[in-house]
Amino acid sequence: MKREPTLRWAYQRVLTCLAACLFLTSISFGDVHAAAADFKPITGLVVDEDGEPLIGVNILVKGTLSGTITDFDGTYTLDAEPGDVLIFSYTGYASQELTVGEGDRVDVTMSQGAELDEVVVVGYGTQKKATLSGSVASIAGGELEKSISPNLGTALAGKVPGLYIDTRSNVPGAESAGIRVRGTNTFNNTSALVVVDGIPDRAGGLARINPADIESISVLKDASAAIYGARAANGVILVTTKRGKSGKPKVQLTSSFGAQSFTKSPDMLSGAEYMDLVNLLNVYKLPTEEWDAANAVRGQPFTRPNGEVLNPTYPTERIENTRRGDDPWEFPDTDWFGEVVRKNAPTSRQNLQVSGGTEDITYLASLGYLRQELNFNNAPKGFTQYDLRLNLDARVSDFLKFDVGLYSRQEDRESFTRGNPIADLIRQYPWFPAYWPTGEFGPDIENGNNPAIRV
């Protein structure tokens, strides 16, 4: 008798819970049906640029997880409401976003993505990136024109993955840039093979090519360079110059200006610091037991235990007079890098380009001028380059076509006739004047060589 109320009570509780769940479920479904009342089926056809249906195109309602794909006929059906944004995406094609209007049909024409449709130059012609299996990196000529670097090799630094540029010298007109693709793979000559318009190892290589003349540069990194044989062991750099296009003559004038400075100059000792350091070195030439006594009178005569008197190389009086700097005739103190090195040496490049032609004959003529000055006062004129390029393409018949490429370059290089200016500046004594107070050049360190005088 005691169990019956308990069982009946439990049974009633279970029924109550089930009834509540059914009631809440009916309310939930009612809300869903009410909310879905604004949705309507949207249908449409997705095709490519040639009008061919695309199978498996993803269609997604933006901001939701609701979506579908196109069937074998390129058609689709999707529930959406006016104002929803449909996102159409497909591999190899540019994604599109379209807003649902009052109608019930949304047709789409998809175009191939620009990146996959891009054509790159390879060793045996050109190929679309979408079908390229080898490792090829490319850069457009327009990107290189933005660089003020007079040397095209150094202008490529940091712009092409896998390409290492080792700058050995920045002397205007004689810049030396080692170019390696994915490191060093051979002994002796470790540079990549440079091919300009199909001609390998053209004189001057990359260094002296005018960036305004370049259409694109491709870097072949692996088996894609095998067509060049053993010479491609360190990779291949293909340079393609611009060609004319049919149409009215087009004239383009570009001009760029910049300035060059040394990234960092050595922090040299002043005259007083140099003299004191020489005296200190003389102290440490003595036996260790005499160091403390000799250092205490550094710059003064020092009497050794054996009675020998050592005079300092630079007396304290001279050091202090040099440190004060109030007598440039007797006690000069020269910052040689500050006196000789020139900051912000100007660099300029101008280019005039004319192109055009007909359907059968096209032409491109380019005239360039480059001026680069040296980073030293009283220095020679520096480097000047004039270059002329003429590319002519003619179609004689449907089966015969010839291309003509002419390139001429004149270089005027005026540099130092003797010595290494940086080495001379480092070796020069700081207590030698670069100029006397009256303006004349100071004394030389040897053989008449004063770094302030450059001829």
Coordinates of C-alpha atoms in Angstrom, one line a residue:
M1 CA 0.0 0.0 0.0
K2 CA 2.9 2.3 0.6
R3 CA 4.3 1.7 -2.9
E4 CA 1.2 2.6 -4.8
P5 CA 1.1 6.3 -4.0
T6 CA 4.8 6.4 -4.8
L7 CA 4.5 4.7 -8.2
R8 CA 1.4 6.7 -9.1
W9 CA 3.3 9.9 -8.2
A10 CA 6.3 9.0 -10.3
Y11 CA 4.0 8.0 -13.2
Q12 CA 2.2 11.4 -13.1
R13 CA 5.6 13.2 -13.0
V14 CA 6.8 11.4 -16.1
L15 CA 3.5 12.2 -18.0
T16 CA 3.8 15.9 -17.0
C17 CA 7.4 16.1 -18.3
L18 CA 6.4 14.5 -21.6
A19 CA 3.5 16.9 -22.0
A20 CA 5.7 19.9 -21.3
C21 CA 8.3 18.7 -23.8
L22 CA 5.6 18.3 -26.5
F23 CA 4.2 21.7 -25.8
L24 CA 7.6 23.4 -26.0
T25 CA 8.5 21.5 -29.1
S26 CA 5.2 22.7 -30.8
I27 CA 6.1 26.3 -29.8
S28 CA 9.6 25.9 -31.2
F29 CA 8.3 24.5 -34.5
G30 CA 5.7 27.2 -34.7
D31 CA 8.4 29.9 -34.3
V32 CA 10.5 28.2 -37.0
H33 CA 7.6 28.0 -39.4
A34 CA 6.8 31.7 -38.7
A35 CA 10.4 32.7 -39.3
A36 CA 10.7 30.6 -42.5
A37 CA 7.7 32.3 -43.9
D38 CA 9.9 35.1 -45.4
F39 CA 12.2 32.6 -47.2
K40 CA 11.7 31.6 -50.8
P41 CA 13.4 29.2 -53.1
I42 CA 16.1 30.9 -55.3
T43 CA 17.2 29.1 -58.5
G44 CA 19.8 29.9 -61.0
L45 CA 22.4 28.8 -63.5
V46 CA 26.2 29.1 -63.1
V47 CA 28.3 29.1 -66.3
D48 CA 31.9 30.1 -67.3
E49 CA 32.9 32.8 -69.7
D50 CA 32.2 30.5 -72.6
G51 CA 28.7 29.8 -71.4
E52 CA 29.5 26.2 -70.3
P53 CA 27.8 25.0 -67.1
L54 CA 30.0 24.7 -64.0
I55 CA 29.6 21.7 -61.8
G56 CA 30.1 21.8 -58.1
V57 CA 30.2 25.6 -57.6
N58 CA 29.7 26.4 -53.9
I59 CA 26.9 28.8 -53.1
L60 CA 26.6 30.1 -49.5
V61 CA 24.3 32.6 -47.9
K62 CA 26.7 35.1 -46.4
G63 CA 26.8 35.1 -42.6
T64 CA 25.1 31.7 -42.3
L65 CA 25.8 28.1 -42.7
S66 CA 23.1 27.7 -45.3
G67 CA 24.4 26.7 -48.8
T68 CA 24.4 24.3 -51.7
I69 CA 26.3 23.4 -54.9
T70 CA 25.5 23.3 -58.5
D71 CA 24.4 20.0 -60.2
F72 CA 25.6 18.4 -63.4
D73 CA 23.7 21.0 -65.4
G74 CA 25.2 24.0 -63.5
T75 CA 21.8 24.8 -61.8
Y76 CA 21.1 25.2 -58.1
T77 CA 18.2 25.8 -55.6
L78 CA 18.6 27.6 -52.3
D79 CA 16.3 29.1 -49.8
A80 CA 17.0 32.8 -49.2
E81 CA 15.1 36.0 -48.6
P82 CA 15.4 39.4 -50.3
G83 CA 18.5 41.2 -49.2
D84 CA 20.6 38.1 -48.5
V85 CA 24.0 38.0 -50.1
L86 CA 25.0 34.9 -52.0
I87 CA 28.7 34.0 -52.3
F88 CA 29.7 32.0 -55.4
S89 CA 33.1 30.3 -55.2
Y90 CA 34.9 27.8 -57.4
T91 CA 38.5 26.6 -57.7
G92 CA 40.4 28.6 -60.4
Y93 CA 37.6 31.2 -60.7
A94 CA 37.2 34.6 -59.0
S95 CA 34.6 34.6 -56.2
Q96 CA 31.4 36.7 -56.6
E97 CA 28.9 38.1 -54.2
L98 CA 25.3 38.9 -55.4
T99 CA 22.4 40.2 -53.5
V100 CA 19.0 38.5 -53.7
G101 CA 16.3 40.8 -55.1
E102 CA 12.6 40.5 -55.4
G103 CA 12.9 37.9 -58.1
D104 CA 13.4 34.1 -57.6
R105 CA 16.3 33.6 -60.0
V106 CA 20.0 34.5 -59.8
D107 CA 22.2 33.5 -62.8
V108 CA 26.0 33.9 -62.6
T109 CA 28.8 34.0 -65.1
M110 CA 32.2 33.3 -63.4
S111 CA 35.6 34.3 -64.8
Q112 CA 38.9 32.7 -64.1
G113 CA 41.0 34.2 -61.3
A114 CA 43.8 36.6 -62.4
E115 CA 46.5 34.7 -60.5
L116 CA 45.8 31.4 -62.1
D117 CA 45.4 33.0 -65.5
E118 CA 48.8 34.7 -65.3
V119 CA 51.3 33.7 -67.9
V120 CA 54.9 33.2 -66.8
V121 CA 58.0 32.8 -68.9
V122 CA 59.8 29.4 -68.7
G123 CA 62.8 28.0 -70.5
Y124 CA 60.8 26.7 -73.5
G125 CA 58.3 29.5 -73.9
T126 CA 55.4 30.7 -71.8
Q127 CA 53.0 28.8 -69.6
K128 CA 50.0 29.6 -67.4
K129 CA 50.5 29.4 -63.7
A130 CA 47.5 27.1 -63.4
T131 CA 49.2 24.4 -65.4
L132 CA 52.8 25.0 -64.1
S133 CA 54.3 22.1 -62.2
G134 CA 57.9 23.4 -61.7
S135 CA 59.0 26.0 -59.2
V136 CA 59.0 29.4 -61.0
A137 CA 58.9 32.8 -59.3
S138 CA 58.2 35.9 -61.4
I139 CA 58.1 39.6 -60.9
A140 CA 56.6 42.3 -63.2
G141 CA 58.8 45.1 -64.6
G142 CA 56.6 47.7 -63.0
E143 CA 57.7 46.6 -59.6
L144 CA 61.3 47.0 -60.5
E145 CA 60.8 50.6 -61.8
K146 CA 59.8 51.6 -58.3
S147 CA 63.3 50.9 -57.1
I148 CA 65.9 53.7 -57.3
S149 CA 68.8 51.3 -57.2
P150 CA 71.0 51.9 -60.3
N151 CA 71.9 48.1 -60.3
L152 CA 69.0 45.8 -61.4
G153 CA 70.6 42.9 -59.5
T154 CA 70.4 44.7 -56.2
A155 CA 66.9 45.9 -57.0
L156 CA 65.7 42.3 -57.0
A157 CA 66.8 41.8 -53.4
G158 CA 63.8 40.8 -51.2
K159 CA 61.3 40.8 -54.2
V160 CA 61.7 37.2 -55.4
P161 CA 61.4 34.2 -53.0
G162 CA 64.4 31.9 -53.0
L163 CA 66.7 34.5 -54.7
Y164 CA 69.7 35.6 -52.6
I165 CA 71.6 38.8 -53.6
D166 CA 75.1 39.2 -52.2
T167 CA 76.3 42.8 -52.7
R168 CA 80.1 42.8 -52.7
S169 CA 80.7 46.4 -53.8
N170 CA 78.6 49.5 -54.3
V171 CA 81.1 51.6 -56.3
P172 CA 78.9 53.6 -58.8
G173 CA 79.1 51.9 -62.2
A174 CA 81.0 48.9 -60.8
E175 CA 78.5 47.4 -58.4
S176 CA 79.1 43.7 -57.9
A177 CA 76.1 41.7 -56.9
G178 CA 76.3 37.9 -56.6
I179 CA 73.0 36.3 -57.5
R180 CA 72.2 32.8 -56.1
V181 CA 69.0 30.7 -56.4
R182 CA 68.4 28.6 -53.3
G183 CA 72.0 28.8 -52.1
T184 CA 75.3 27.7 -53.6
N185 CA 75.3 24.5 -55.6
T186 CA 78.6 24.5 -57.5
F187 CA 82.3 25.5 -56.9
N188 CA 84.0 28.5 -58.6
N189 CA 81.1 30.2 -60.4
T190 CA 78.1 30.1 -58.0
S191 CA 75.9 32.7 -59.8
A192 CA 72.7 31.9 -61.6
L193 CA 72.5 31.9 -65.4
V194 CA 71.0 35.1 -66.7
V195 CA 69.1 34.8 -70.0
V196 CA 68.0 38.1 -71.6
D197 CA 65.4 37.7 -74.4
G198 CA 66.5 34.1 -75.0
I199 CA 70.3 35.0 -75.1
P200 CA 72.3 33.5 -72.2
D201 CA 75.2 35.3 -70.6
R202 CA 74.6 38.5 -72.4
A203 CA 77.3 41.1 -71.7
G204 CA 76.6 43.1 -68.6
G205 CA 74.1 40.6 -67.2
L206 CA 71.5 42.1 -65.0
A207 CA 73.5 45.0 -63.6
R208 CA 73.2 47.5 -66.4
I209 CA 69.7 46.7 -67.8
N210 CA 67.2 49.6 -67.6
P211 CA 64.3 48.5 -65.4
A212 CA 61.9 50.6 -67.6
D213 CA 62.7 48.2 -70.5
I214 CA 61.7 45.0 -68.6
E215 CA 58.3 43.3 -69.1
S216 CA 58.9 40.5 -66.5
I217 CA 61.6 38.4 -64.8
S218 CA 61.2 34.7 -64.1
V219 CA 63.4 32.7 -61.8
L220 CA 63.6 29.0 -62.6
K221 CA 64.5 27.1 -59.5
D222 CA 64.4 23.3 -60.3
A223 CA 63.7 21.0 -63.2
S224 CA 62.0 23.8 -65.0
A225 CA 65.6 25.1 -65.8
A226 CA 66.8 21.7 -67.1
I227 CA 66.6 22.9 -70.7
Y228 CA 69.8 24.9 -70.1
G229 CA 71.7 21.9 -69.0
A230 CA 74.7 22.1 -66.7
R231 CA 74.7 25.9 -66.8
A232 CA 71.5 25.8 -64.9
A233 CA 73.0 24.2 -61.8
N234 CA 72.6 27.4 -59.8
G235 CA 69.2 28.3 -61.3
V236 CA 68.2 30.5 -64.3
I237 CA 67.0 34.1 -64.4
L238 CA 64.9 34.8 -67.5
V239 CA 64.6 38.5 -68.4
T240 CA 61.9 39.5 -70.9
T241 CA 62.0 43.0 -72.3
K242 CA 59.0 44.9 -73.4
R243 CA 57.7 44.6 -77.0
G244 CA 55.5 47.0 -79.0
K245 CA 51.7 46.6 -79.3
S246 CA 49.5 47.5 -82.2
G247 CA 47.8 50.8 -82.0
K248 CA 48.5 54.5 -82.0
P249 CA 52.0 55.6 -81.0
K250 CA 52.3 55.7 -77.2
V251 CA 54.9 58.0 -75.6
Q252 CA 55.9 57.4 -72.0
L253 CA 58.4 59.5 -70.0
T254 CA 59.5 58.4 -66.5
S255 CA 61.9 60.1 -64.1
S256 CA 63.1 59.1 -60.7
F257 CA 65.4 60.7 -58.2
G258 CA 67.0 59.4 -55.1
A259 CA 70.0 59.8 -52.7
Q260 CA 72.6 57.3 -51.5
S261 CA 74.4 57.2 -48.2
F262 CA 76.6 54.8 -46.4
T263 CA 74.5 52.5 -44.2
K264 CA 77.0 52.9 -41.4
S265 CA 80.4 54.5 -41.0
P266 CA 83.0 53.4 -38.5
D267 CA 83.0 55.3 -35.2
M268 CA 86.6 56.5 -35.1
L269 CA 88.6 57.8 -32.1
S270 CA 89.1 61.5 -31.6
G271 CA 92.7 62.8 -31.6
A272 CA 92.9 62.9 -27.8
E273 CA 91.4 59.4 -27.4
Y274 CA 93.9 58.1 -30.0
M275 CA 96.9 59.6 -28.3
D276 CA 95.8 58.3 -24.9
L277 CA 95.2 54.8 -26.2
V278 CA 98.7 54.7 -27.7
N279 CA 100.2 55.7 -24.4
L280 CA 98.1 52.9 -22.7
L281 CA 99.4 50.3 -25.2
N282 CA 102.9 51.4 -24.3
V283 CA 102.1 50.7 -20.6
Y284 CA 101.1 47.1 -21.4
K285 CA 104.3 46.5 -23.2
L286 CA 106.1 46.6 -19.9
P287 CA 106.2 43.7 -17.4
T288 CA 103.0 43.1 -15.5
E289 CA 104.4 44.2 -12.2
E290 CA 105.1 47.7 -13.6
W291 CA 101.6 48.3 -15.1
D292 CA 100.0 50.0 -12.1
A293 CA 102.9 52.4 -11.6
A294 CA 103.3 53.2 -15.3
N295 CA 99.5 53.7 -15.8
A296 CA 99.4 56.1 -12.8
V297 CA 101.7 58.5 -14.7
R298 CA 100.5 57.8 -18.2
G299 CA 101.4 60.7 -20.4
Q300 CA 104.3 61.6 -18.2
P301 CA 107.9 60.3 -18.1
F302 CA 108.1 57.0 -16.2
T303 CA 111.2 55.7 -14.4
R304 CA 111.4 52.0 -14.3
P305 CA 112.9 50.0 -11.3
N306 CA 116.1 49.6 -13.2
G307 CA 116.5 53.4 -13.6
E308 CA 115.5 53.6 -17.3
V309 CA 113.3 56.6 -18.1
L310 CA 110.5 56.1 -20.7
N311 CA 109.0 59.2 -22.3
P312 CA 105.4 58.9 -23.5
T313 CA 104.6 58.9 -27.2
Y314 CA 102.1 61.7 -26.6
P315 CA 102.6 64.0 -23.6
T316 CA 99.6 64.9 -21.4
E317 CA 99.9 68.6 -22.4
R318 CA 99.5 67.7 -26.1
I319 CA 96.6 65.5 -25.4
E320 CA 94.7 68.2 -23.4
N321 CA 95.4 70.9 -26.0
T322 CA 94.1 68.6 -28.7
R323 CA 91.0 67.8 -26.6
R324 CA 90.3 71.5 -26.1
G325 CA 90.5 72.1 -29.9
D326 CA 91.3 75.8 -29.6
D327 CA 94.4 75.7 -31.7
P328 CA 93.7 74.1 -35.1
W329 CA 97.2 75.0 -36.4
E330 CA 99.3 73.4 -33.6
F331 CA 96.8 70.8 -32.2
P332 CA 94.3 69.8 -34.9
D333 CA 91.6 67.2 -34.3
T334 CA 90.0 65.8 -37.4
D335 CA 86.9 63.6 -37.9
W336 CA 88.0 62.2 -41.2
F337 CA 84.8 60.5 -42.1
G338 CA 82.9 63.7 -41.3
E339 CA 85.3 65.8 -43.5
V340 CA 85.5 63.5 -46.5
V341 CA 82.3 61.4 -46.7
R342 CA 79.4 63.0 -48.5
K343 CA 75.9 62.2 -47.3
N344 CA 72.9 61.8 -49.7
A345 CA 74.8 61.7 -53.0
P346 CA 72.1 62.2 -55.7
T347 CA 71.1 59.5 -58.1
S348 CA 68.7 60.1 -61.0
R349 CA 67.2 58.1 -63.9
Q350 CA 65.2 59.3 -66.9
N351 CA 63.6 57.2 -69.6
L352 CA 61.7 58.0 -72.8
Q353 CA 59.8 55.2 -74.4
V354 CA 57.8 55.2 -77.7
S355 CA 55.7 52.1 -78.8
G356 CA 53.0 51.3 -81.2
G357 CA 52.5 49.8 -84.7
T358 CA 50.0 47.9 -86.8
E359 CA 48.7 44.4 -86.8
D360 CA 51.7 43.3 -88.9
I361 CA 54.5 45.4 -87.5
T362 CA 55.0 46.6 -83.9
Y363 CA 57.9 48.5 -82.4
L364 CA 59.2 49.8 -79.1
A365 CA 62.1 52.3 -78.8
S366 CA 63.5 53.3 -75.4
L367 CA 66.2 55.8 -74.5
G368 CA 67.5 55.9 -70.9
Y369 CA 69.8 58.1 -68.9
L370 CA 71.4 57.2 -65.5
R371 CA 73.5 59.5 -63.3
Q372 CA 75.1 58.4 -60.0
E373 CA 77.5 60.5 -58.0
L374 CA 80.0 59.4 -55.4
N375 CA 79.7 59.7 -51.7
F376 CA 82.9 61.7 -51.2
N377 CA 83.7 65.4 -51.3
N378 CA 86.1 66.5 -54.0
A379 CA 85.4 63.2 -55.8
P380 CA 85.4 62.6 -59.5
K381 CA 82.1 62.9 -61.4
G382 CA 80.9 59.4 -60.8
F383 CA 79.0 57.2 -63.2
T384 CA 76.8 58.1 -66.2
Q385 CA 75.0 55.7 -68.5
Y386 CA 73.2 56.1 -71.7
D387 CA 71.2 53.2 -73.1
L388 CA 69.1 52.7 -76.3
R389 CA 66.9 49.7 -77.0
L390 CA 64.8 49.0 -80.1
N391 CA 62.5 46.0 -80.3
L392 CA 60.8 45.3 -83.7
D393 CA 58.3 42.5 -84.4
A394 CA 57.1 41.9 -88.0
R395 CA 54.8 39.3 -89.4
V396 CA 55.7 38.7 -93.0
S397 CA 53.0 36.0 -93.6
D398 CA 50.9 33.6 -91.6
F399 CA 53.9 31.3 -91.5
L400 CA 56.8 33.7 -91.1
K401 CA 57.5 36.2 -88.4
F402 CA 60.8 37.7 -87.3
D403 CA 61.8 39.7 -84.2
V404 CA 64.6 42.2 -84.0
G405 CA 66.2 43.4 -80.8
L406 CA 68.9 46.0 -80.8
Y407 CA 70.6 47.3 -77.6
S408 CA 73.3 49.8 -77.2
R409 CA 74.9 51.2 -74.0
Q410 CA 77.5 53.8 -73.3
E411 CA 79.1 54.1 -69.8
D412 CA 81.2 57.0 -68.5
R413 CA 82.8 56.0 -65.3
E414 CA 85.1 58.4 -63.4
S415 CA 86.4 57.0 -60.1
F416 CA 89.5 57.2 -57.9
T417 CA 92.8 56.7 -59.7
R418 CA 94.7 55.7 -56.6
G419 CA 94.1 54.1 -53.2
N420 CA 91.0 52.8 -51.4
P421 CA 89.2 55.8 -49.9
I422 CA 87.7 53.8 -47.0
A423 CA 91.0 52.2 -46.1
D424 CA 92.8 55.5 -46.3
L425 CA 90.2 57.2 -44.0
I426 CA 90.7 54.4 -41.4
R427 CA 94.5 54.6 -41.6
Q428 CA 94.7 58.4 -41.4
Y429 CA 95.8 60.0 -38.1
P430 CA 93.1 62.0 -36.3
W431 CA 95.7 64.6 -35.3
F432 CA 96.4 65.3 -39.0
P433 CA 94.3 68.1 -40.5
A434 CA 92.2 67.4 -43.6
Y435 CA 92.4 71.2 -44.3
W436 CA 94.4 73.9 -42.8
P437 CA 92.5 76.9 -41.3
T438 CA 93.3 78.9 -44.4
G439 CA 91.6 76.3 -46.7
E440 CA 94.6 74.4 -48.1
F441 CA 94.7 70.6 -48.0
G442 CA 96.5 69.2 -45.0
P443 CA 99.5 66.8 -45.0
D444 CA 99.5 63.4 -46.5
I445 CA 99.9 60.1 -44.6
E446 CA 102.2 58.7 -47.2
N447 CA 103.1 59.1 -50.8
G448 CA 101.2 62.3 -51.1
N449 CA 98.0 60.6 -50.2
N450 CA 95.5 62.8 -48.4
P451 CA 92.0 61.2 -48.4
A452 CA 90.5 64.7 -48.7
I453 CA 92.2 65.0 -52.1
R454 CA 90.6 62.8 -54.7
V455 CA 91.5 63.0 -58.4

